[in-house]
mmCIF file with all atom_site columns, C-alpha atoms and ligand atoms in Angstrom:
data_model
loop_
_atom_site.group_PDB
_atom_site.id
_atom_site.type_symbol
_atom_site.label_atom_id
_atom_site.label_alt_id
_atom_site.label_comp_id
_atom_site.label_asym_id
_atom_site.label_entity_id
_atom_site.label_seq_id
_atom_site.pdbx_PDB_ins_code
_atom_site.Cartn_x
_atom_site.Cartn_y
_atom_site.Cartn_z
_atom_site.occupancy
_atom_site.B_iso_or_equiv
_atom_site.pdbx_formal_charge
_atom_site.auth_seq_id
_atom_site.auth_comp_id
_atom_site.auth_asym_id
_atom_site.auth_atom_id
_atom_site.pdbx_PDB_model_num
ATOM   1   C CA  . MET A 1 1   ? -79.459 21.433 -43.378 1.00 98.00 ? 1   MET A CA  1
ATOM   2   C CA  . ILE A 1 2   ? -76.370 21.010 -41.202 1.00 98.00 ? 2   ILE A CA  1
ATOM   3   C CA  . SER A 1 3   ? -76.214 22.666 -37.777 1.00 99.00 ? 3   SER A CA  1
ATOM   4   C CA  . PHE A 1 4   ? -73.568 22.661 -35.075 1.00 99.00 ? 4   PHE A CA  1
ATOM   5   C CA  . ILE A 1 5   ? -74.602 22.663 -31.423 1.00 99.00 ? 5   ILE A CA  1
ATOM   6   C CA  . TRP A 1 6   ? -72.050 23.071 -28.653 1.00 98.00 ? 6   TRP A CA  1
ATOM   7   C CA  . ALA A 1 7   ? -71.113 24.952 -25.491 1.00 98.00 ? 7   ALA A CA  1
ATOM   8   C CA  . GLU A 1 8   ? -67.874 26.866 -25.113 1.00 98.00 ? 8   GLU A CA  1
ATOM   9   C CA  . ALA A 1 9   ? -66.342 28.619 -22.142 1.00 98.00 ? 9   ALA A CA  1
ATOM   10  C CA  . ASN A 1 10  ? -63.842 31.471 -22.170 1.00 98.00 ? 10  ASN A CA  1
ATOM   11  C CA  . HIS A 1 11  ? -60.975 31.023 -24.639 1.00 98.00 ? 11  HIS A CA  1
ATOM   12  C CA  . GLY A 1 12  ? -63.050 28.506 -26.634 1.00 98.00 ? 12  GLY A CA  1
ATOM   13  C CA  . VAL A 1 13  ? -62.642 25.612 -24.168 1.00 98.00 ? 13  VAL A CA  1
ATOM   14  C CA  . MET A 1 14  ? -65.131 22.841 -24.960 1.00 98.00 ? 14  MET A CA  1
ATOM   15  C CA  . GLY A 1 15  ? -63.705 19.663 -23.453 1.00 97.00 ? 15  GLY A CA  1
ATOM   16  C CA  . ASN A 1 16  ? -61.214 18.196 -21.004 1.00 97.00 ? 16  ASN A CA  1
ATOM   17  C CA  . HIS A 1 17  ? -60.032 14.579 -20.662 1.00 96.00 ? 17  HIS A CA  1
ATOM   18  C CA  . GLY A 1 18  ? -62.807 13.312 -22.954 1.00 94.00 ? 18  GLY A CA  1
ATOM   19  C CA  . THR A 1 19  ? -65.642 14.999 -21.104 1.00 95.00 ? 19  THR A CA  1
ATOM   20  C CA  . LEU A 1 20  ? -67.226 18.393 -20.395 1.00 97.00 ? 20  LEU A CA  1
ATOM   21  C CA  . PRO A 1 21  ? -65.336 20.623 -17.928 1.00 97.00 ? 21  PRO A CA  1
ATOM   22  C CA  . TRP A 1 22  ? -68.579 21.940 -16.338 1.00 98.00 ? 22  TRP A CA  1
ATOM   23  C CA  . LYS A 1 23  ? -71.961 20.911 -15.005 1.00 98.00 ? 23  LYS A CA  1
ATOM   24  C CA  . LEU A 1 24  ? -74.706 23.099 -16.417 1.00 98.00 ? 24  LEU A CA  1
ATOM   25  C CA  . PRO A 1 25  ? -78.141 21.423 -16.385 1.00 98.00 ? 25  PRO A CA  1
ATOM   26  C CA  . ASP A 1 26  ? -79.735 24.450 -18.086 1.00 98.00 ? 26  ASP A CA  1
ATOM   27  C CA  . ASP A 1 27  ? -77.520 23.810 -21.127 1.00 98.00 ? 27  ASP A CA  1
ATOM   28  C CA  . MET A 1 28  ? -78.293 20.060 -21.063 1.00 98.00 ? 28  MET A CA  1
ATOM   29  C CA  . LYS A 1 29  ? -81.989 20.946 -21.152 1.00 98.00 ? 29  LYS A CA  1
ATOM   30  C CA  . TYR A 1 30  ? -81.424 23.390 -24.037 1.00 98.00 ? 30  TYR A CA  1
ATOM   31  C CA  . PHE A 1 31  ? -79.516 20.684 -25.936 1.00 98.00 ? 31  PHE A CA  1
ATOM   32  C CA  . LYS A 1 32  ? -82.309 18.162 -25.365 1.00 98.00 ? 32  LYS A CA  1
ATOM   33  C CA  . ASP A 1 33  ? -85.133 20.558 -26.283 1.00 98.00 ? 33  ASP A CA  1
ATOM   34  C CA  . THR A 1 34  ? -83.331 21.803 -29.402 1.00 98.00 ? 34  THR A CA  1
ATOM   35  C CA  . THR A 1 35  ? -82.225 18.450 -30.801 1.00 98.00 ? 35  THR A CA  1
ATOM   36  C CA  . MET A 1 36  ? -85.285 16.354 -29.851 1.00 98.00 ? 36  MET A CA  1
ATOM   37  C CA  . GLY A 1 37  ? -86.887 14.746 -32.912 1.00 98.00 ? 37  GLY A CA  1
ATOM   38  C CA  . ASN A 1 38  ? -83.930 15.623 -35.136 1.00 98.00 ? 38  ASN A CA  1
ATOM   39  C CA  . PRO A 1 39  ? -80.968 13.496 -36.218 1.00 98.00 ? 39  PRO A CA  1
ATOM   40  C CA  . ILE A 1 40  ? -77.773 14.015 -34.211 1.00 98.00 ? 40  ILE A CA  1
ATOM   41  C CA  . VAL A 1 41  ? -74.265 13.352 -35.510 1.00 98.00 ? 41  VAL A CA  1
ATOM   42  C CA  . SER A 1 42  ? -71.243 12.933 -33.238 1.00 98.00 ? 42  SER A CA  1
ATOM   43  C CA  . GLY A 1 43  ? -67.579 12.143 -33.485 1.00 98.00 ? 43  GLY A CA  1
ATOM   44  C CA  . SER A 1 44  ? -66.707 8.857  -31.818 1.00 97.00 ? 44  SER A CA  1
ATOM   45  C CA  . ARG A 1 45  ? -64.861 10.480 -28.884 1.00 97.00 ? 45  ARG A CA  1
ATOM   46  C CA  . THR A 1 46  ? -67.898 12.633 -28.132 1.00 97.00 ? 46  THR A CA  1
ATOM   47  C CA  . PHE A 1 47  ? -70.223 9.643  -28.412 1.00 97.00 ? 47  PHE A CA  1
ATOM   48  C CA  . ARG A 1 48  ? -67.996 7.588  -26.074 1.00 96.00 ? 48  ARG A CA  1
ATOM   49  C CA  . SER A 1 49  ? -68.347 10.314 -23.426 1.00 94.00 ? 49  SER A CA  1
ATOM   50  C CA  . TYR A 1 50  ? -71.978 9.187  -22.881 1.00 93.00 ? 50  TYR A CA  1
ATOM   51  C CA  . ASN A 1 51  ? -71.874 5.903  -24.857 1.00 95.00 ? 51  ASN A CA  1
ATOM   52  C CA  . ARG A 1 52  ? -75.591 5.325  -25.436 1.00 97.00 ? 52  ARG A CA  1
ATOM   53  C CA  . PRO A 1 53  ? -77.998 6.457  -28.124 1.00 98.00 ? 53  PRO A CA  1
ATOM   54  C CA  . LEU A 1 54  ? -79.993 9.506  -27.010 1.00 98.00 ? 54  LEU A CA  1
ATOM   55  C CA  . PRO A 1 55  ? -83.753 8.834  -27.077 1.00 98.00 ? 55  PRO A CA  1
ATOM   56  C CA  . GLY A 1 56  ? -86.103 10.480 -29.569 1.00 98.00 ? 56  GLY A CA  1
ATOM   57  C CA  . ARG A 1 57  ? -83.366 11.175 -32.105 1.00 98.00 ? 57  ARG A CA  1
ATOM   58  C CA  . ASP A 1 58  ? -81.610 9.212  -34.864 1.00 98.00 ? 58  ASP A CA  1
ATOM   59  C CA  . ASN A 1 59  ? -78.071 8.784  -33.509 1.00 98.00 ? 59  ASN A CA  1
ATOM   60  C CA  . TYR A 1 60  ? -75.254 8.874  -36.066 1.00 98.00 ? 60  TYR A CA  1
ATOM   61  C CA  . VAL A 1 61  ? -71.605 8.449  -35.097 1.00 98.00 ? 61  VAL A CA  1
ATOM   62  C CA  . ILE A 1 62  ? -68.717 9.255  -37.408 1.00 98.00 ? 62  ILE A CA  1
ATOM   63  C CA  . SER A 1 63  ? -66.030 6.631  -36.891 1.00 98.00 ? 63  SER A CA  1
ATOM   64  C CA  . THR A 1 64  ? -63.657 4.265  -38.637 1.00 98.00 ? 64  THR A CA  1
ATOM   65  C CA  . HIS A 1 65  ? -64.797 1.631  -36.091 1.00 98.00 ? 65  HIS A CA  1
ATOM   66  C CA  . ASN A 1 66  ? -68.034 -0.301 -35.828 1.00 95.00 ? 66  ASN A CA  1
ATOM   67  C CA  . ASP A 1 67  ? -68.272 -1.332 -32.165 1.00 95.00 ? 67  ASP A CA  1
ATOM   68  C CA  . PHE A 1 68  ? -71.084 0.935  -30.993 1.00 97.00 ? 68  PHE A CA  1
ATOM   69  C CA  . PRO A 1 69  ? -74.222 0.085  -28.997 1.00 97.00 ? 69  PRO A CA  1
ATOM   70  C CA  . GLU A 1 70  ? -77.401 -0.993 -30.764 1.00 97.00 ? 70  GLU A CA  1
ATOM   71  C CA  . GLY A 1 71  ? -79.390 1.953  -32.073 1.00 96.00 ? 71  GLY A CA  1
ATOM   72  C CA  . VAL A 1 72  ? -76.333 3.818  -33.366 1.00 98.00 ? 72  VAL A CA  1
ATOM   73  C CA  . ILE A 1 73  ? -75.793 4.303  -37.086 1.00 98.00 ? 73  ILE A CA  1
ATOM   74  C CA  . VAL A 1 74  ? -72.112 4.489  -37.993 1.00 98.00 ? 74  VAL A CA  1
ATOM   75  C CA  . LEU A 1 75  ? -70.917 6.791  -40.777 1.00 98.00 ? 75  LEU A CA  1
ATOM   76  C CA  . SER A 1 76  ? -67.432 5.804  -41.869 1.00 98.00 ? 76  SER A CA  1
ATOM   77  C CA  . SER A 1 77  ? -66.425 9.172  -43.326 1.00 98.00 ? 77  SER A CA  1
ATOM   78  C CA  . ILE A 1 78  ? -67.291 12.866 -43.441 1.00 98.00 ? 78  ILE A CA  1
ATOM   79  C CA  . ASP A 1 79  ? -68.282 12.425 -47.086 1.00 98.00 ? 79  ASP A CA  1
ATOM   80  C CA  . SER A 1 80  ? -70.858 9.771  -46.208 1.00 98.00 ? 80  SER A CA  1
ATOM   81  C CA  . PHE A 1 81  ? -72.399 12.224 -43.722 1.00 98.00 ? 81  PHE A CA  1
ATOM   82  C CA  . LEU A 1 82  ? -72.443 15.025 -46.317 1.00 98.00 ? 82  LEU A CA  1
ATOM   83  C CA  . GLU A 1 83  ? -74.142 12.652 -48.765 1.00 98.00 ? 83  GLU A CA  1
ATOM   84  C CA  . LEU A 1 84  ? -76.746 11.713 -46.127 1.00 98.00 ? 84  LEU A CA  1
ATOM   85  C CA  . ALA A 1 85  ? -77.472 15.374 -45.356 1.00 98.00 ? 85  ALA A CA  1
ATOM   86  C CA  . LYS A 1 86  ? -77.731 16.194 -49.062 1.00 98.00 ? 86  LYS A CA  1
ATOM   87  C CA  . ASN A 1 87  ? -80.180 13.350 -49.678 1.00 98.00 ? 87  ASN A CA  1
ATOM   88  C CA  . ASN A 1 88  ? -82.325 14.451 -46.710 1.00 98.00 ? 88  ASN A CA  1
ATOM   89  C CA  . GLY A 1 89  ? -82.463 18.189 -47.309 1.00 96.00 ? 89  GLY A CA  1
ATOM   90  C CA  . ASP A 1 90  ? -85.747 18.504 -45.374 1.00 98.00 ? 90  ASP A CA  1
ATOM   91  C CA  . LYS A 1 91  ? -84.023 17.439 -42.138 1.00 98.00 ? 91  LYS A CA  1
ATOM   92  C CA  . GLU A 1 92  ? -81.880 19.465 -39.756 1.00 98.00 ? 92  GLU A CA  1
ATOM   93  C CA  . PHE A 1 93  ? -78.819 17.400 -38.821 1.00 98.00 ? 93  PHE A CA  1
ATOM   94  C CA  . PHE A 1 94  ? -77.396 18.532 -35.464 1.00 98.00 ? 94  PHE A CA  1
ATOM   95  C CA  . VAL A 1 95  ? -73.665 17.912 -35.345 1.00 98.00 ? 95  VAL A CA  1
ATOM   96  C CA  . THR A 1 96  ? -72.810 17.723 -31.641 1.00 98.00 ? 96  THR A CA  1
ATOM   97  C CA  . GLY A 1 97  ? -69.023 17.829 -31.965 1.00 96.00 ? 97  GLY A CA  1
ATOM   98  C CA  . GLY A 1 98  ? -66.351 17.390 -30.995 1.00 96.00 ? 98  GLY A CA  1
ATOM   99  C CA  . ALA A 1 99  ? -63.702 19.776 -32.227 1.00 98.00 ? 99  ALA A CA  1
ATOM   100 C CA  . ASN A 1 100 ? -62.278 17.248 -34.684 1.00 98.00 ? 100 ASN A CA  1
ATOM   101 C CA  . ILE A 1 101 ? -65.611 16.774 -36.486 1.00 98.00 ? 101 ILE A CA  1
ATOM   102 C CA  . PHE A 1 102 ? -66.510 20.492 -36.370 1.00 98.00 ? 102 PHE A CA  1
ATOM   103 C CA  . LYS A 1 103 ? -63.192 21.357 -38.016 1.00 98.00 ? 103 LYS A CA  1
ATOM   104 C CA  . GLN A 1 104 ? -63.889 19.074 -40.965 1.00 98.00 ? 104 GLN A CA  1
ATOM   105 C CA  . LEU A 1 105 ? -67.418 20.465 -41.453 1.00 98.00 ? 105 LEU A CA  1
ATOM   106 C CA  . LEU A 1 106 ? -66.721 24.205 -41.084 1.00 98.00 ? 106 LEU A CA  1
ATOM   107 C CA  . GLY A 1 107 ? -67.285 24.814 -44.796 1.00 97.00 ? 107 GLY A CA  1
ATOM   108 C CA  . SER A 1 108 ? -70.595 22.923 -44.857 1.00 98.00 ? 108 SER A CA  1
ATOM   109 C CA  . VAL A 1 109 ? -72.418 24.143 -41.757 1.00 98.00 ? 109 VAL A CA  1
ATOM   110 C CA  . ASP A 1 110 ? -75.577 26.263 -42.208 1.00 98.00 ? 110 ASP A CA  1
ATOM   111 C CA  . ARG A 1 111 ? -76.461 27.126 -38.590 1.00 98.00 ? 111 ARG A CA  1
ATOM   112 C CA  . LEU A 1 112 ? -74.594 27.473 -35.321 1.00 98.00 ? 112 LEU A CA  1
ATOM   113 C CA  . TYR A 1 113 ? -76.210 26.897 -31.919 1.00 99.00 ? 113 TYR A CA  1
ATOM   114 C CA  . ARG A 1 114 ? -73.619 28.178 -29.487 1.00 98.00 ? 114 ARG A CA  1
ATOM   115 C CA  . THR A 1 115 ? -73.884 28.245 -25.717 1.00 99.00 ? 115 THR A CA  1
ATOM   116 C CA  . LYS A 1 116 ? -71.405 30.834 -24.480 1.00 98.00 ? 116 LYS A CA  1
ATOM   117 C CA  . ILE A 1 117 ? -70.312 30.268 -20.877 1.00 98.00 ? 117 ILE A CA  1
ATOM   118 C CA  . ASP A 1 118 ? -68.611 33.202 -19.216 1.00 98.00 ? 118 ASP A CA  1
ATOM   119 C CA  . HIS A 1 119 ? -66.162 31.311 -17.017 1.00 98.00 ? 119 HIS A CA  1
ATOM   120 C CA  . ASP A 1 120 ? -62.537 30.150 -17.197 1.00 98.00 ? 120 ASP A CA  1
ATOM   121 C CA  . PHE A 1 121 ? -62.045 26.370 -17.290 1.00 98.00 ? 121 PHE A CA  1
ATOM   122 C CA  . SER A 1 122 ? -58.966 24.266 -17.937 1.00 98.00 ? 122 SER A CA  1
ATOM   123 C CA  . GLY A 1 123 ? -59.352 22.236 -21.110 1.00 97.00 ? 123 GLY A CA  1
ATOM   124 C CA  . ASP A 1 124 ? -57.627 20.217 -23.795 1.00 98.00 ? 124 ASP A CA  1
ATOM   125 C CA  . THR A 1 125 ? -60.239 20.598 -26.549 1.00 98.00 ? 125 THR A CA  1
ATOM   126 C CA  . TYR A 1 126 ? -61.068 23.952 -28.151 1.00 98.00 ? 126 TYR A CA  1
ATOM   127 C CA  . ILE A 1 127 ? -63.709 25.019 -30.640 1.00 98.00 ? 127 ILE A CA  1
ATOM   128 C CA  . PRO A 1 128 ? -61.959 25.520 -33.994 1.00 98.00 ? 128 PRO A CA  1
ATOM   129 C CA  . GLU A 1 129 ? -61.733 29.063 -35.296 1.00 98.00 ? 129 GLU A CA  1
ATOM   130 C CA  . ILE A 1 130 ? -65.027 30.095 -36.921 1.00 98.00 ? 130 ILE A CA  1
ATOM   131 C CA  . ASP A 1 131 ? -65.281 33.048 -39.305 1.00 97.00 ? 131 ASP A CA  1
ATOM   132 C CA  . TYR A 1 132 ? -68.330 34.778 -37.793 1.00 98.00 ? 132 TYR A CA  1
ATOM   133 C CA  . THR A 1 133 ? -68.415 37.330 -40.634 1.00 98.00 ? 133 THR A CA  1
ATOM   134 C CA  . GLN A 1 134 ? -70.004 34.479 -42.621 1.00 98.00 ? 134 GLN A CA  1
ATOM   135 C CA  . PHE A 1 135 ? -72.876 34.244 -40.122 1.00 98.00 ? 135 PHE A CA  1
ATOM   136 C CA  . ASP A 1 136 ? -75.611 36.533 -38.793 1.00 98.00 ? 136 ASP A CA  1
ATOM   137 C CA  . LEU A 1 137 ? -76.810 36.371 -35.212 1.00 98.00 ? 137 LEU A CA  1
ATOM   138 C CA  . LEU A 1 138 ? -80.461 35.286 -35.322 1.00 98.00 ? 138 LEU A CA  1
ATOM   139 C CA  . SER A 1 139 ? -81.202 35.123 -31.608 1.00 98.00 ? 139 SER A CA  1
ATOM   140 C CA  . GLU A 1 140 ? -79.618 35.410 -28.205 1.00 98.00 ? 140 GLU A CA  1
ATOM   141 C CA  . THR A 1 141 ? -81.208 34.289 -24.916 1.00 98.00 ? 141 THR A CA  1
ATOM   142 C CA  . GLN A 1 142 ? -79.765 34.465 -21.407 1.00 98.00 ? 142 GLN A CA  1
ATOM   143 C CA  . GLY A 1 143 ? -79.586 31.167 -19.539 1.00 98.00 ? 143 GLY A CA  1
ATOM   144 C CA  . ILE A 1 144 ? -80.921 30.621 -16.046 1.00 97.00 ? 144 ILE A CA  1
ATOM   145 C CA  . MET A 1 145 ? -78.592 31.046 -13.064 1.00 97.00 ? 145 MET A CA  1
ATOM   146 C CA  . ASP A 1 146 ? -79.459 29.341 -9.790  1.00 98.00 ? 146 ASP A CA  1
ATOM   147 C CA  . GLU A 1 147 ? -77.878 26.963 -7.271  1.00 97.00 ? 147 GLU A CA  1
ATOM   148 C CA  . LYS A 1 148 ? -77.576 24.221 -9.942  1.00 98.00 ? 148 LYS A CA  1
ATOM   149 C CA  . ASN A 1 149 ? -76.453 26.534 -12.774 1.00 98.00 ? 149 ASN A CA  1
ATOM   150 C CA  . GLN A 1 150 ? -73.627 28.597 -11.370 1.00 98.00 ? 150 GLN A CA  1
ATOM   151 C CA  . TYR A 1 151 ? -71.982 29.952 -14.522 1.00 98.00 ? 151 TYR A CA  1
ATOM   152 C CA  . PRO A 1 152 ? -73.348 32.884 -16.541 1.00 98.00 ? 152 PRO A CA  1
ATOM   153 C CA  . HIS A 1 153 ? -74.303 31.630 -20.002 1.00 98.00 ? 153 HIS A CA  1
ATOM   154 C CA  . LYS A 1 154 ? -76.295 32.592 -23.069 1.00 98.00 ? 154 LYS A CA  1
ATOM   155 C CA  . PHE A 1 155 ? -77.744 30.699 -26.003 1.00 99.00 ? 155 PHE A CA  1
ATOM   156 C CA  . GLN A 1 156 ? -77.003 32.093 -29.465 1.00 98.00 ? 156 GLN A CA  1
ATOM   157 C CA  . ILE A 1 157 ? -78.167 30.996 -32.915 1.00 98.00 ? 157 ILE A CA  1
ATOM   158 C CA  . PHE A 1 158 ? -76.289 32.118 -36.043 1.00 98.00 ? 158 PHE A CA  1
ATOM   159 C CA  . VAL A 1 159 ? -77.276 31.523 -39.678 1.00 98.00 ? 159 VAL A CA  1
ATOM   160 C CA  . ARG A 1 160 ? -74.947 31.500 -42.676 1.00 98.00 ? 160 ARG A CA  1
ATOM   161 C CA  . ASN A 1 161 ? -75.245 34.697 -44.698 1.00 97.00 ? 161 ASN A CA  1
ATOM   162 C CA  . ASN A 1 162 ? -73.616 33.583 -47.968 1.00 81.00 ? 162 ASN A CA  1
HETATM 163 N N1  . NAP B 2 .   ? -68.666 21.581 -25.075 1.00 53.91 ? 1   NAP B N1  1
HETATM 164 C C1  . NAP B 2 .   ? -69.347 20.892 -25.981 1.00 53.91 ? 1   NAP B C1  1
HETATM 165 O O1  . NAP B 2 .   ? -70.428 21.295 -26.415 1.00 53.91 ? 1   NAP B O1  1
HETATM 166 C C2  . NAP B 2 .   ? -68.787 19.610 -26.501 1.00 53.91 ? 1   NAP B C2  1
HETATM 167 C C3  . NAP B 2 .   ? -69.408 18.951 -27.562 1.00 53.91 ? 1   NAP B C3  1
HETATM 168 C C4  . NAP B 2 .   ? -68.863 17.763 -28.036 1.00 53.91 ? 1   NAP B C4  1
HETATM 169 C C5  . NAP B 2 .   ? -67.705 17.271 -27.466 1.00 53.91 ? 1   NAP B C5  1
HETATM 170 N N2  . NAP B 2 .   ? -67.129 17.932 -26.452 1.00 53.91 ? 1   NAP B N2  1
HETATM 171 C C6  . NAP B 2 .   ? -65.875 17.445 -25.854 1.00 53.91 ? 1   NAP B C6  1
HETATM 172 O O2  . NAP B 2 .   ? -64.897 17.375 -26.895 1.00 53.91 ? 1   NAP B O2  1
HETATM 173 C C7  . NAP B 2 .   ? -64.034 16.250 -26.675 1.00 53.91 ? 1   NAP B C7  1
HETATM 174 C C8  . NAP B 2 .   ? -64.118 15.287 -27.851 1.00 53.91 ? 1   NAP B C8  1
HETATM 175 O O3  . NAP B 2 .   ? -63.829 15.972 -29.063 1.00 53.91 ? 1   NAP B O3  1
HETATM 176 P P1  . NAP B 2 .   ? -62.644 15.504 -30.042 1.00 53.91 ? 1   NAP B P1  1
HETATM 177 O O4  . NAP B 2 .   ? -62.423 16.608 -31.013 1.00 53.91 ? 1   NAP B O4  1
HETATM 178 O O5  . NAP B 2 .   ? -61.502 15.023 -29.222 1.00 53.91 ? 1   NAP B O5  1
HETATM 179 O O6  . NAP B 2 .   ? -63.221 14.195 -30.761 1.00 53.91 ? 1   NAP B O6  1
HETATM 180 P P2  . NAP B 2 .   ? -64.540 13.926 -31.693 1.00 53.91 ? 1   NAP B P2  1
HETATM 181 O O7  . NAP B 2 .   ? -64.626 14.944 -32.787 1.00 53.91 ? 1   NAP B O7  1
HETATM 182 O O8  . NAP B 2 .   ? -65.740 13.736 -30.828 1.00 53.91 ? 1   NAP B O8  1
HETATM 183 O O9  . NAP B 2 .   ? -64.194 12.487 -32.279 1.00 53.91 ? 1   NAP B O9  1
HETATM 184 C C9  . NAP B 2 .   ? -63.043 12.283 -33.061 1.00 53.91 ? 1   NAP B C9  1
HETATM 185 C C10 . NAP B 2 .   ? -63.098 10.871 -33.612 1.00 53.91 ? 1   NAP B C10 1
HETATM 186 O O10 . NAP B 2 .   ? -64.098 10.777 -34.628 1.00 53.91 ? 1   NAP B O10 1
HETATM 187 C C11 . NAP B 2 .   ? -63.664 9.878  -35.633 1.00 53.91 ? 1   NAP B C11 1
HETATM 188 N N3  . NAP B 2 .   ? -63.455 10.622 -36.887 1.00 53.91 ? 1   NAP B N3  1
HETATM 189 C C12 . NAP B 2 .   ? -63.049 11.918 -37.031 1.00 53.91 ? 1   NAP B C12 1
HETATM 190 N N4  . NAP B 2 .   ? -62.987 12.249 -38.328 1.00 53.91 ? 1   NAP B N4  1
HETATM 191 C C13 . NAP B 2 .   ? -63.355 11.150 -39.026 1.00 53.91 ? 1   NAP B C13 1
HETATM 192 C C14 . NAP B 2 .   ? -63.491 10.881 -40.418 1.00 53.91 ? 1   NAP B C14 1
HETATM 193 N N5  . NAP B 2 .   ? -63.248 11.828 -41.348 1.00 53.91 ? 1   NAP B N5  1
HETATM 194 N N6  . NAP B 2 .   ? -63.902 9.646  -40.792 1.00 53.91 ? 1   NAP B N6  1
HETATM 195 C C15 . NAP B 2 .   ? -64.181 8.685  -39.861 1.00 53.91 ? 1   NAP B C15 1
HETATM 196 N N7  . NAP B 2 .   ? -64.062 8.890  -38.527 1.00 53.91 ? 1   NAP B N7  1
HETATM 197 C C16 . NAP B 2 .   ? -63.657 10.107 -38.116 1.00 53.91 ? 1   NAP B C16 1
HETATM 198 C C17 . NAP B 2 .   ? -62.345 9.278  -35.146 1.00 53.91 ? 1   NAP B C17 1
HETATM 199 O O11 . NAP B 2 .   ? -62.698 8.182  -34.309 1.00 53.91 ? 1   NAP B O11 1
HETATM 200 P P3  . NAP B 2 .   ? -62.382 6.613  -34.621 1.00 53.91 ? 1   NAP B P3  1
HETATM 201 O O12 . NAP B 2 .   ? -61.071 6.341  -34.012 1.00 53.91 ? 1   NAP B O12 1
HETATM 202 O O13 . NAP B 2 .   ? -63.520 5.911  -33.920 1.00 53.91 ? 1   NAP B O13 1
HETATM 203 O O14 . NAP B 2 .   ? -62.382 6.425  -36.099 1.00 53.91 ? 1   NAP B O14 1
HETATM 204 C C18 . NAP B 2 .   ? -61.815 10.401 -34.275 1.00 53.91 ? 1   NAP B C18 1
HETATM 205 O O15 . NAP B 2 .   ? -60.888 9.962  -33.305 1.00 53.91 ? 1   NAP B O15 1
HETATM 206 C C19 . NAP B 2 .   ? -64.523 15.637 -25.368 1.00 53.91 ? 1   NAP B C19 1
HETATM 207 O O16 . NAP B 2 .   ? -63.823 16.234 -24.290 1.00 53.91 ? 1   NAP B O16 1
HETATM 208 C C20 . NAP B 2 .   ? -65.981 16.048 -25.312 1.00 53.91 ? 1   NAP B C20 1
HETATM 209 O O17 . NAP B 2 .   ? -66.516 16.033 -24.003 1.00 53.91 ? 1   NAP B O17 1
HETATM 210 C C21 . NAP B 2 .   ? -67.628 19.092 -25.955 1.00 53.91 ? 1   NAP B C21 1
#
């Protein structure tokens, strides 16, 4: 199974200057709890934004380069990822972005884990257009707001309906 997991703010903003435009520890915790124990798959720009394998998960990076830290498995094409996912149908592969990789996998994704942040941020990277008529909303949970989590946000899970 192939899943996307990401956070987007108003107008679909998901990145700025190679990093996240916001600090939202509640979403970091959600990401960690949701992906832990599962393989994660990132575009090389997204991987470079933290540049280390995340513990407790197989870390795949899609790239035409091979200069990544130990513990990272490089996939040299989208097709090699699709082949991997097909040959491991019992596993849920969490694609963590960015926009470039999501765009190429829109036709193959089974589940969407979207954190929706209700705030305006400047950005240079936007979530590609997703046809939500092809997905059903499975669950929606409000995130915590406190002194460390200042933006209203909710966690949504969608499943493909066709
Ligand atoms: N809000 C969120 O949840 C979230 C999630 C993820 C990322 N982001 C943000 O999004 C931005 C990064 O996203 P992005 O769209 O610019 O980049 P990206 O998707 O992370 O990475 C793009 C790179 O992946 C490699 N690649 C792409 N397609 C490939 C293919 N078919 N075969 C082999 N390699 C391929 C290429 O790198 P090589 O040059 O190495 O080949 C390409 O430059 C950052 O600002 C990041 O912080 C936000």
